[in-house]
Every structure is written in C-alpha cells, then in structure tokens.
Coordinates of C-alpha atoms and ligand atoms in Angstrom, one line a residue:
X1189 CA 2.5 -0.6 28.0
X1190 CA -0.8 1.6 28.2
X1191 CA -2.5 -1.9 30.1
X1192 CA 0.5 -2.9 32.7
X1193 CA 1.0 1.1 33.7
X1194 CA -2.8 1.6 34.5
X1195 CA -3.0 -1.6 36.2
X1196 CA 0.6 -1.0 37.9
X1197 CA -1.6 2.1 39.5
X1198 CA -4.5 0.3 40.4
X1199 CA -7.0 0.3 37.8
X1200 CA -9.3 -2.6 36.7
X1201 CA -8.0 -3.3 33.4
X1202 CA -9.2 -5.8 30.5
X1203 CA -6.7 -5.4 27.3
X1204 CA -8.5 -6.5 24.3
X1205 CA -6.7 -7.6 21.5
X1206 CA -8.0 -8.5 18.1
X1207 CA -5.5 -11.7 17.2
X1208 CA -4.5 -14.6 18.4
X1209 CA -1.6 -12.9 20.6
X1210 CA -0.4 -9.5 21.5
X1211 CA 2.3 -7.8 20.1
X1212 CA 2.7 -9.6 16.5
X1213 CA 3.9 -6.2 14.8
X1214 CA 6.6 -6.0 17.7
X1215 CA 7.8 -9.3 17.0
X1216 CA 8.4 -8.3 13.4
X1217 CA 10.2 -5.2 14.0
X1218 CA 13.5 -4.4 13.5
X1219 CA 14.1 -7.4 11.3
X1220 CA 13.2 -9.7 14.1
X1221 CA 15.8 -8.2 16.4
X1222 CA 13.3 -5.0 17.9
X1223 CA 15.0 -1.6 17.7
X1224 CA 13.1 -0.5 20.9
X1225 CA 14.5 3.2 21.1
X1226 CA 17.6 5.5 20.6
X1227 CA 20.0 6.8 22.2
X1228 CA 19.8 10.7 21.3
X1229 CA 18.8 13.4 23.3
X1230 CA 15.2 15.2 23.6
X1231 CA 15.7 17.5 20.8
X1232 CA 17.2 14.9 18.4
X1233 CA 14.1 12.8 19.3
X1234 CA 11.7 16.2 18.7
X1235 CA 13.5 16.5 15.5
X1236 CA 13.2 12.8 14.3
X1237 CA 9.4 12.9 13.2
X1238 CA 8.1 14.5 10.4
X1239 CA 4.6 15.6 11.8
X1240 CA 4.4 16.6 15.3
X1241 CA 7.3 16.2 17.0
X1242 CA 7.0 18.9 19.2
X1243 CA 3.4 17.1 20.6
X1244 CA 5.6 14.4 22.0
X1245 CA 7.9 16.6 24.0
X1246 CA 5.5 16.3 27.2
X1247 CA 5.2 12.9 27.3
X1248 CA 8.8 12.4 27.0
X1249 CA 9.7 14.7 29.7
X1250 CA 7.7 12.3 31.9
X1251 CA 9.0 8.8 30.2
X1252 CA 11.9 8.8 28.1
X1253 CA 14.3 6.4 26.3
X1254 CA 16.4 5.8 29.7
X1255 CA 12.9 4.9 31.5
X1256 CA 12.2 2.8 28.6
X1257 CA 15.9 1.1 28.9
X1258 CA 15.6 0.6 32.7
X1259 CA 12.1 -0.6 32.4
X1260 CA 13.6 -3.9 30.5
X1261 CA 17.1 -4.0 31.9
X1262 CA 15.1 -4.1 35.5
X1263 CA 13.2 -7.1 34.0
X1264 CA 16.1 -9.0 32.8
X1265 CA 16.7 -7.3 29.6
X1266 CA 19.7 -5.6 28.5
X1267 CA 20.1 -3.5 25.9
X1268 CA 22.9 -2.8 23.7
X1269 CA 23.4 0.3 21.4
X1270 CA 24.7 0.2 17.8
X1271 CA 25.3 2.3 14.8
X1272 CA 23.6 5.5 15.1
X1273 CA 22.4 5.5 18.2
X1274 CA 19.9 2.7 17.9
X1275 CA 18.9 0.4 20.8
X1276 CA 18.3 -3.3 20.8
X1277 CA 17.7 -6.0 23.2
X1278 CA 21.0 -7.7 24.0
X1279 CA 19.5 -10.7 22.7
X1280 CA 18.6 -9.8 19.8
X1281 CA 15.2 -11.1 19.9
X1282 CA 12.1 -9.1 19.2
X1283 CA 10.3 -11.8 21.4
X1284 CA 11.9 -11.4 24.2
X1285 CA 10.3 -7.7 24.2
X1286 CA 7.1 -8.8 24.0
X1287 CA 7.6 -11.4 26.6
X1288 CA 8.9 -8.8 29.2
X1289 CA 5.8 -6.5 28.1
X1290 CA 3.2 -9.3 28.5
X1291 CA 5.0 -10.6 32.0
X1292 CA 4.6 -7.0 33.0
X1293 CA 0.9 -6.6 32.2
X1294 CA 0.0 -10.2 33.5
X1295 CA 2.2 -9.2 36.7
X1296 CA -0.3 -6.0 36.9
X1297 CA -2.9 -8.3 37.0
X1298 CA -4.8 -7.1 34.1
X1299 CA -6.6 -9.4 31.5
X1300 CA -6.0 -9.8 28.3
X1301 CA -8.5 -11.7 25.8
X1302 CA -7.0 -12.6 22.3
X1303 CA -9.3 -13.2 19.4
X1304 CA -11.6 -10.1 20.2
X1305 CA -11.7 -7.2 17.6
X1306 CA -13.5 -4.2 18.7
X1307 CA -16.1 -3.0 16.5
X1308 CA -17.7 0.2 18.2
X1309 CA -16.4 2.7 21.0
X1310 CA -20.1 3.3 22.4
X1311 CA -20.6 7.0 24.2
X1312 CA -24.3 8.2 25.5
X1313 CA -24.3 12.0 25.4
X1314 CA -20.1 12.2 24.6
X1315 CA -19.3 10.3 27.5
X1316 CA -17.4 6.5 27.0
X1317 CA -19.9 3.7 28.0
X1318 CA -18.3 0.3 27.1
X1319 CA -17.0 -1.0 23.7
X1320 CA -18.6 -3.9 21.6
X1321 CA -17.3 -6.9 20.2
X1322 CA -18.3 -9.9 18.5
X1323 CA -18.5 -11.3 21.8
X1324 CA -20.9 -8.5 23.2
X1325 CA -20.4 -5.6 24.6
X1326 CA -18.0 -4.3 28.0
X1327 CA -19.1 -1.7 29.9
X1328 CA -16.5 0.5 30.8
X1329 CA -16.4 4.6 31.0
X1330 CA -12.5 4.9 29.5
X1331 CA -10.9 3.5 26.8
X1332 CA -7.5 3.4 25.7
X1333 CA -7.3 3.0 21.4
X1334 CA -3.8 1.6 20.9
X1335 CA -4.7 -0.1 17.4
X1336 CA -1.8 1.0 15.8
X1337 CA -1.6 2.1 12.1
X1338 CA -2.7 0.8 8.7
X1339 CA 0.4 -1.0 7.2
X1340 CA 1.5 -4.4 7.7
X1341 CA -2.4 -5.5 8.6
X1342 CA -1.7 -9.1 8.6
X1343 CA -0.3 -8.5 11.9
X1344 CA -3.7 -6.9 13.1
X1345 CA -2.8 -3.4 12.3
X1346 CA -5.4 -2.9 10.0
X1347 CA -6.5 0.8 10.2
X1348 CA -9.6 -0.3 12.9
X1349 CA -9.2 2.8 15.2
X1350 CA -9.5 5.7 12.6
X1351 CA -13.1 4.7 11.7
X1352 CA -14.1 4.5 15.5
X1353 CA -12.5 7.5 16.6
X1354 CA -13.8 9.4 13.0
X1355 CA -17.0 8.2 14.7
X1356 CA -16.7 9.7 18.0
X1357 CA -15.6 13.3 15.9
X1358 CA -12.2 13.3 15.7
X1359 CA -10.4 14.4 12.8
X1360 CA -8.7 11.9 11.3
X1361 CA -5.1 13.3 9.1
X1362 CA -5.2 11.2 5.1
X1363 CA -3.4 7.9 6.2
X1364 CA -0.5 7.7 3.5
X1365 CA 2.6 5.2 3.7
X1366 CA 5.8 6.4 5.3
X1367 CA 9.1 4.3 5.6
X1368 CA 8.2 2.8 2.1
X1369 CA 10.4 1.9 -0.6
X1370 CA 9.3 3.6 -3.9
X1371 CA 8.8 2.5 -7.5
X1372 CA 10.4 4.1 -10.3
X1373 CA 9.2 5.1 -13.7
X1374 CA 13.0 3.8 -15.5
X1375 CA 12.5 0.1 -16.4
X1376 CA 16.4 -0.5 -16.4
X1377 CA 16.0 -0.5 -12.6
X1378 CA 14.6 -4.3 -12.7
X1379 CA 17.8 -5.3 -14.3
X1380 CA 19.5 -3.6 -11.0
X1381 CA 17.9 -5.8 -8.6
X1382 CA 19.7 -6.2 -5.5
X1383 CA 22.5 -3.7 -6.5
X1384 CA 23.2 -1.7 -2.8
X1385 CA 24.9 1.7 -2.9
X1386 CA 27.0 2.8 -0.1
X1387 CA 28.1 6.3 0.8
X1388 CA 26.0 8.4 -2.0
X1389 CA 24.2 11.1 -1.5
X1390 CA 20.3 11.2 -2.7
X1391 CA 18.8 14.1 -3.1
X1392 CA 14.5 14.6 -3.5
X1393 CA 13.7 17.4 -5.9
X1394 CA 9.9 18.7 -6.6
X1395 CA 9.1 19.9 -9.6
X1396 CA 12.9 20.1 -10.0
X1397 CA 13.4 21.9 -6.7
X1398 CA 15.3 20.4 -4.0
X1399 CA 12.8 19.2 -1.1
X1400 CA 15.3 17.0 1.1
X1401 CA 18.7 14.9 0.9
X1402 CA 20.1 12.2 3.0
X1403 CA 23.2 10.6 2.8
X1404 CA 24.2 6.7 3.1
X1405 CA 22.9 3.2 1.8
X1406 CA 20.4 2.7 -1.0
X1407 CA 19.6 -0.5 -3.0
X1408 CA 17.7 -1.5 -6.0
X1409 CA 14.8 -3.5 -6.0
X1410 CA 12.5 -5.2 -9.0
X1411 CA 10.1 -2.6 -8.7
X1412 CA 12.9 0.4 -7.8
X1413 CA 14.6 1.8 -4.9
X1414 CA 14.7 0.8 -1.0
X1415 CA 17.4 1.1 1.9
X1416 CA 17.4 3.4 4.8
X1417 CA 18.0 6.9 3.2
X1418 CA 15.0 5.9 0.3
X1419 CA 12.9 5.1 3.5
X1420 CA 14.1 8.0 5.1
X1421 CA 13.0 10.2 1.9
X1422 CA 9.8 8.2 1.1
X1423 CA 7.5 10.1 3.6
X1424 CA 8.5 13.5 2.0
X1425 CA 8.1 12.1 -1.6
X1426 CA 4.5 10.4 -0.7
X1427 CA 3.3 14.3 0.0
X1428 CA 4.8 15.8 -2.8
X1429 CA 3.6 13.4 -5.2
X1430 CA 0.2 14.9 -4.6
X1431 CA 1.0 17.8 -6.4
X1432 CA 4.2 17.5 -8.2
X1433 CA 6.8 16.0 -9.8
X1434 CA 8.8 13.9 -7.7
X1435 CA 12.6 12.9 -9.0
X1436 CA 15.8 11.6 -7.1
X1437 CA 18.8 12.8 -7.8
X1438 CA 22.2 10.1 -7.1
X1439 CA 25.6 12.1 -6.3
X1440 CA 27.8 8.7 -5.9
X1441 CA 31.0 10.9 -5.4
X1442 CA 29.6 13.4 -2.9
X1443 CA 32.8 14.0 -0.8
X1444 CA 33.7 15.3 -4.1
X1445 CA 33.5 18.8 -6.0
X1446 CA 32.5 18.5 -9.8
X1447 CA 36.1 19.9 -10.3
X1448 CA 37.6 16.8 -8.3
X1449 CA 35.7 14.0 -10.2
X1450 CA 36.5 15.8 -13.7
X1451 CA 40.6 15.9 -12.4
X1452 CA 39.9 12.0 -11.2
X1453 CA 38.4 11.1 -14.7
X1454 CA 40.8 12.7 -16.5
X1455 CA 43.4 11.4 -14.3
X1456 CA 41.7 7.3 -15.0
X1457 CA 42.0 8.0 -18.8
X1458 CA 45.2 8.9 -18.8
X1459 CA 46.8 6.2 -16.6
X1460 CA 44.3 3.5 -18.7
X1461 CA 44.3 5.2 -22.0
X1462 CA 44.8 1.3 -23.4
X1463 CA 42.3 -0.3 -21.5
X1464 CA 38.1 -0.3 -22.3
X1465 CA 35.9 2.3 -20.7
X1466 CA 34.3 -0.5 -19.6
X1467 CA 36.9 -1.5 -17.3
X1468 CA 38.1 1.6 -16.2
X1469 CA 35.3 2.7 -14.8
X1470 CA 34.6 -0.2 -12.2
X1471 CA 37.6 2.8 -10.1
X1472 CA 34.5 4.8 -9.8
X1473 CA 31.4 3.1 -9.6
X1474 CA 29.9 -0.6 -9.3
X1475 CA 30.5 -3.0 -11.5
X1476 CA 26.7 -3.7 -12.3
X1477 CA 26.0 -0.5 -12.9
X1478 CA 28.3 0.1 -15.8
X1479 CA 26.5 -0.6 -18.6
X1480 CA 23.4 0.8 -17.6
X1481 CA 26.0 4.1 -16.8
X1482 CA 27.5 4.0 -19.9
X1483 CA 24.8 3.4 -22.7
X1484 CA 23.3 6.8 -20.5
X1485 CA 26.1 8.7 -21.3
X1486 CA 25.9 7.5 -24.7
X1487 CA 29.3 6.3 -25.4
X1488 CA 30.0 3.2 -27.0
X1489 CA 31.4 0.1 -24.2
X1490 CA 34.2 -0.8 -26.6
X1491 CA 35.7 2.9 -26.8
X1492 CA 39.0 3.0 -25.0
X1493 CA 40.5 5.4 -21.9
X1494 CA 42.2 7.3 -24.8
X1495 CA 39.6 7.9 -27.1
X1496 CA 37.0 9.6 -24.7
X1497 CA 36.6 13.3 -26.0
X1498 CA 35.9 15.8 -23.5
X1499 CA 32.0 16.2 -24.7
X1500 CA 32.0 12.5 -23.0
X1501 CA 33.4 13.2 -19.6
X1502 CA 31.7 15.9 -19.4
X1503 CA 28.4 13.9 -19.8
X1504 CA 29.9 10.8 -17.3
X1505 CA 31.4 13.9 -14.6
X1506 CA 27.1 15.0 -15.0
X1507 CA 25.8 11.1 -14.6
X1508 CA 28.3 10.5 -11.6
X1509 CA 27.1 13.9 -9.8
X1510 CA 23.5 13.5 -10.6
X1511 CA 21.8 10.6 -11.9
X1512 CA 18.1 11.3 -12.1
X1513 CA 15.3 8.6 -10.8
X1514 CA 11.8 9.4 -11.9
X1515 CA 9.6 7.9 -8.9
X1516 CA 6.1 6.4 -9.9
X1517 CA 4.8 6.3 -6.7
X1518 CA 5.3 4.8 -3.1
X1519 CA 4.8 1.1 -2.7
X1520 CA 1.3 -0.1 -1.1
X1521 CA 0.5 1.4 2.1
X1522 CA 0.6 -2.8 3.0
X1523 CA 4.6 -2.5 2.5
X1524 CA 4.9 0.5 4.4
X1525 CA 6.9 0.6 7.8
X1526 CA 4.7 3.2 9.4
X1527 CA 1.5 5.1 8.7
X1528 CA 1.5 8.8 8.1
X1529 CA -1.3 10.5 9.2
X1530 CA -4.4 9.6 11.4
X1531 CA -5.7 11.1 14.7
X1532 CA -5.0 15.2 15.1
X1533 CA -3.1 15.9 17.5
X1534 CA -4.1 19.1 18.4
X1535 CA -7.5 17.3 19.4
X1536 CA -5.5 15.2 22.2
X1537 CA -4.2 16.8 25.3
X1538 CA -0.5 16.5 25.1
X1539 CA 0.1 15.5 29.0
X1540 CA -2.7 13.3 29.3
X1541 CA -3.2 11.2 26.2
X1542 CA -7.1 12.1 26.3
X1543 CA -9.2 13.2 23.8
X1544 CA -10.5 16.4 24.0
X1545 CA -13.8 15.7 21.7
X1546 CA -14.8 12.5 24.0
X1547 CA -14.1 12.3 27.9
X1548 CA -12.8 9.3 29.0
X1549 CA -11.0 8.2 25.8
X1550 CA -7.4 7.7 25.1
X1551 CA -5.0 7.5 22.1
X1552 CA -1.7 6.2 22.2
X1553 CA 0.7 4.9 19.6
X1554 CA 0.7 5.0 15.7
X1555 CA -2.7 5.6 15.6
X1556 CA -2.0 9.5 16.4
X1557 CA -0.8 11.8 13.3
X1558 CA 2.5 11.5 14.5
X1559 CA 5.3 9.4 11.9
X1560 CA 9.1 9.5 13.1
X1561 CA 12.2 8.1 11.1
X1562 CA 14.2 4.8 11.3
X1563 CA 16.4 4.6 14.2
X1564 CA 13.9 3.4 17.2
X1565 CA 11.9 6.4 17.1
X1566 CA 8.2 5.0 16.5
X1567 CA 8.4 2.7 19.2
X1568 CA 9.7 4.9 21.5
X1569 CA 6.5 7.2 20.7
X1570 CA 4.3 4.1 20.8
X1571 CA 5.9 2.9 24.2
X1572 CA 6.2 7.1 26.4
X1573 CA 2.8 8.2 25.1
X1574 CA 1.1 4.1 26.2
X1575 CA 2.5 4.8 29.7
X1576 CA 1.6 8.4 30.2
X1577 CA -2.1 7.0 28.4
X1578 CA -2.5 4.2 30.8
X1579 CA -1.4 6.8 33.6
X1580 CA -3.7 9.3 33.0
X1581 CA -6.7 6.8 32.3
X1582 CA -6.1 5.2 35.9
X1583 CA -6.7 8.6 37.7
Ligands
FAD2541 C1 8.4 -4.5 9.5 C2 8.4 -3.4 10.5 C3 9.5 -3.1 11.2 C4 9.5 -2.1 12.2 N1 10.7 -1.9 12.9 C5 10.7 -0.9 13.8 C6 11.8 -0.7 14.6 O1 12.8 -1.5 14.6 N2 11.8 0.4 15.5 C7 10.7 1.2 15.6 O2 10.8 2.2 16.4 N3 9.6 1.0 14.9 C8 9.5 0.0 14.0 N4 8.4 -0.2 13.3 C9 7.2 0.6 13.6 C10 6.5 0.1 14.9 O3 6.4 -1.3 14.8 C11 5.2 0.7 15.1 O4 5.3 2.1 15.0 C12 4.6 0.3 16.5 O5 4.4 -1.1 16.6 C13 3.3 1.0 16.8 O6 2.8 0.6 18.0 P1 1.3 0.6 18.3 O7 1.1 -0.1 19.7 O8 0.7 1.9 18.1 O9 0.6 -0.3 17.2 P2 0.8 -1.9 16.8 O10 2.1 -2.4 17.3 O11 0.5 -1.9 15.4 O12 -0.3 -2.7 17.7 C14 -1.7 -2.5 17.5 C15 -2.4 -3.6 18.1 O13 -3.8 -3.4 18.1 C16 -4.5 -4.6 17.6 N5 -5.8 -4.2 17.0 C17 -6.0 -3.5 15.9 N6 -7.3 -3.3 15.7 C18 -7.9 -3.9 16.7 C19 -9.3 -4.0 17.1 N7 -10.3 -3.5 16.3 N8 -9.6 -4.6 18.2 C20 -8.6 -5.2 19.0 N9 -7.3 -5.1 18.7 C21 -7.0 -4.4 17.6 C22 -3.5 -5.2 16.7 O14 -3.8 -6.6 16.5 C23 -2.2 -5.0 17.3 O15 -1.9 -6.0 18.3 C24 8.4 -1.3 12.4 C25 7.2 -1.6 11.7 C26 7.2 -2.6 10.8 C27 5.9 -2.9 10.0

C-alpha cells in the first residue's frame, strides 16, 4: 500500500521484498479468506487495540475502512460484511487481495525485486542514505520499514526491522505474542481436545483479581485453550504473566444468576431423580466434558438424580459458574497472530508516519507498538498508516 500510494503521487519507488513474492502473510490471513477491515466506526476502531489506539486516530481520519473498501471495490473487488462487523472480499480469496495490491503498485509503476532481504538502513550524520542488501547497497534518502512483526516468520515476517530501527535509536517496546492460544497447567485438558464452547463467558483474573472478560466461543486444544475470546484475552494474559498469577475462570451459564442455575439443578434432579448424574447432566453442559465435570466435583458417575445431597450441587452450581484454568504460558511467539510491542510510537509523528529520531524514515504496519483485536483491525492499521507513510515519504 505504502509502494503504490508514493508512486500513485509521483515518487521513484523500488519495493524490496525479502521472499520469493509479496504479501505471503496476507495470503494466510483470515483463514485464507483475508478479513481486510471492519465495519465499526472511528471510536470502535480507537477502542479495538490494546496499545495505542488513540496514535492511529490521525491516520484514519485521512484513510479509513470505507477508503479501504472503495480502494478494492474500484478495482474489481467487492466486499461483503459478516458477523461482527468484519469485512471480506466477496470472493473469499485472500489472493485476490494481494493481486489487487500488487496490480496497484505495478500500475504505479514502482519496482519491486523479490528475493532481497535488507540487512542495514545506512544514515551519515542521522540523515537516510540508501539500504544494503546481499545484492549491494541502494542509495536512496527515505525509507519506508513495512517488515511486519515477529510471528509466523516463515512467511518473512521475521522480526528484521526492530534490530535496524533499534539501530538508528529508536526504542523498540518487548516484542511478546498477542492473538495466541495459551497452554494450561491441568493435564485433563489434552483429553478435551477439540471440545468447542459456545456462549460462555471467560473471565482473566490476576493474582485472583479480575483483569478482563469476554464472552463467546472457546475450544480445547492438546496443549489448552484457543478460539476467539482466548485470543481476544491472550494479549492481556501475556503481560500479566510477567508478574502474576494468571487463571481463567469458565461461567458456562452466564445468562444465568447462581440462584437460577441452583433452581435449574434442583429442578433436573427432581424430574430425573431415576436416571445417572451422568446422563442428566448432558441438559447443562457437553457431553465430553462430563466426566472431567463430575470426578471435579467429586461425586461418584453412578450416583443417581435422587441421591445428590445438597453439599453436591452446591459444588456442581460452583463448577458450572466458575471453572478455574491455570494458564502456563502463551504459545510460541511463532503461533502468535500478531506481535505486541516494537517501535514507540511516541517517537513517530502521528500524521506523517516519520520517525522523529531519523529524517527521511518511515514506519508503517505491525512493526509499530500498536496490537489491535480479531475482527479486521490489524490490517486495517497496516493498510491507513502504509498510505498515509507512502504519502508523506513522496513529498
Ligand atoms: C494466520 C494469520 C491470520 C491473520 N488474519 C488476519 C485477519 O484476518 N485480519 C487482520 O486484520 N489481521 C490478520 N492478521 C494480522 C495481519 O496479517 C498483520 O497484522 C499484517 O499482515 C501486518 O502487515 P505488515 O505489512 O505490517 O506486515 P507483513 O504482512 O508481515 O509483511 C511484512 C513484509 O516484509 C517482508 N520483510 C520482512 N523482513 C524483510 C527484510 N529484511 N527485507 C525485505 N523484506 C522483508 C516480509 O517478507 C513481508 O512480506 C493475521 C495474521 C496471521 C499470522
């Protein structure tokens, strides 16, 4: 986006990528089908990232999600919007976003050349002079560092840009994994695998303390928990593991009041007071997850709807209203959706894109300490602060 808008405006541009094609991330992104933006309003958008939200608000007042729509409806491709909000191209194909994005630079008329890393930004007395790759060195006096994050580096992605722009002085914020599905301490979760929960609430507490709480989907995993609200949560958990306790807490009846599920169990007994607990409780819970539930609660599988004392609800009423996950960590910052952390922001002029340390350079994308949540809202970060970037550098 940054290479097509400065050449759209004029500039000599030469996009330099470091594998064998651009845009190998893109193609990977929303499970092949590329959930490009959202549909939501500035402050939704401001409010969607967890670090820095309020640094975007400039560039989004200049290119927005409805530039971003017309940019590809205007080169033949439609978008459609689905389930919260979230954009996609009516085809459903990732590819066909990088194809309009590498029409529009070739269009510009700027070059790209695959296959060439960059290994150095190179200044002379903080002023940009050229770049350096294995194939020698361009001379050029700005440069526009779109390299992306750390995670998923097999698509290129591989952290390159922090080093160089640590070099040039710039403060780089710990890289950490966000949008990362997190392993748990409880080795019953392995037997869980593949188990999805729907409609629970999940709650992250910190040293016992509640710290956030989403609502939604959730699914087991060999190694513990995934799904959108555990991805949603996992950037919060990653920085409070660093100094505390980290638990989740599962309501699976949150629509209802302690009071209503006790009057519900009570209620399930009574009407199967002949049956096995074990087959009562599938009315409340999934099926897989009964055994596990009950051998928690301590109560025998066998024991029938009559013959649960009021000591055992009471126990099953607690389990249903707050089962308690004990998370080991996140997975490897390799598994992770987006990178928290890198570039400060405060050292980048918000309408411009440029450093402030080093004249002539640019940041856009995930490179920049700036992590939003599922829903469209990286790319649409990546995608306003590339044009206002290649903007600004064509001046
Ligand atoms: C599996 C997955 C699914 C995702 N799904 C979505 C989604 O549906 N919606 C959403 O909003 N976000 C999604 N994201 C996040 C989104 O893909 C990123 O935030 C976005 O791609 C960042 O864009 P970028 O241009 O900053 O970096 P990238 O897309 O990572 O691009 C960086 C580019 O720089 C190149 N590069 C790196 N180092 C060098 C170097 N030294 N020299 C030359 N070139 C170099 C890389 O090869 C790469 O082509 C997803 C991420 C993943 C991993």
């Amino acid at each position: 986006m940054a290479a097509g808008r400065a050449a759209e405006l004029g500039a000599r541009v030469l996009l330099l990528e470091k594998m064998g094609r651009v845009g190998v991330k893109l193609t990977l992104t929303g499970k092949g089908r590329c959930n490009l933006t959202n549909g939501g309003d500035l402050p939704t958008f401001i409010e969607s990232y967890r670090h820095n939200g309020k640094f975007l608000h400039n560039v989004f007042s200049r290119f927005f999600n409805d530039d971003l729509i017309s940019f590809f409806t205007s080169r033949g491709l439609p978008v459609i919007e689905e389930r919260g909000r979230r954009i996609f191209p009516a085809s459903s194909r990732a590819q066909d976003v990088v194809r309009v994005l590498r029409g529009y630079v070739n269009s510009q008329g700027a070059a790209v050349q695959i296959h060439s890393p960059v290994q150095e930004i190179l200044t002379d007395e903080s002023r940009i002079t050229g770049v350096r790759t294995d194939a020698g060195i361009f001379k050029t006096a700005k440069v526009i560092l779109a390299t992306g994050g750390a995670s998923y580096p097999q698509t290129g992605s591989s952290g390159d840009g922090f080093g160089m722009a640590e070099k040039l002085g710039h403060t780089i914020q710990r890289i950490r994994p966000a949008l990362v599905p997190l392993e748990i301490e409880e080795p019953y979760v392995r037997d869980l695998q593949g188990l999805g929960l729907k409609n629970v609430k999940v709650t992250l507490l910190s040293d016992g303390r509640k710290a956030g709480e989403e609502f939604g989907e959730m699914l087991f995993t060999h190694f513990g928990v995934s799904g959108p609200i555990i991805l949603t949560l996992s950037g919060l958990a990653v920085d409070k593991l660093s100094s505390a306790r980290v638990d989740l807490s599962i309501d699976f009846k949150p629509a209802l009041s302690p009071e209503q599920v006790e009057a519900r169990l009570v209620r399930e007994f009574q009407k199967h007071s002949r049956k096995q607990i074990l087959n009562i409780l599938p009315n409340l819970l999934p099926r897989r997850f009964i055994p596990v539930f009950i051998q928690r609660a301590g109560i025998s599988l066998a024991i029938k709807g009559n013959e649960v004392r009021s000591g055992d609800r009471k126990r099953l009423l607690h389990l249903l209203k707050d089962w308690r996950l004990t998370i080991k960590g996140p997975r490897p910052l390799e598994e992770a959706i987006i990178t928290a952390g890198g570039v400060s922001v405060p050292e980048i002029h918000p309408s411009t894109m440029e450093s402030k340390i080093i004249p002539g350079l640019y940041f856009c994308g995930e490179i920049m300490d700036v992590d939003g949540k599922t829903g469209g809202y990286n790319l649409q970060a990546a995608f306003s602060t590339g044009w206002v970037a290649g903007e600004a550098a064509a001046i």
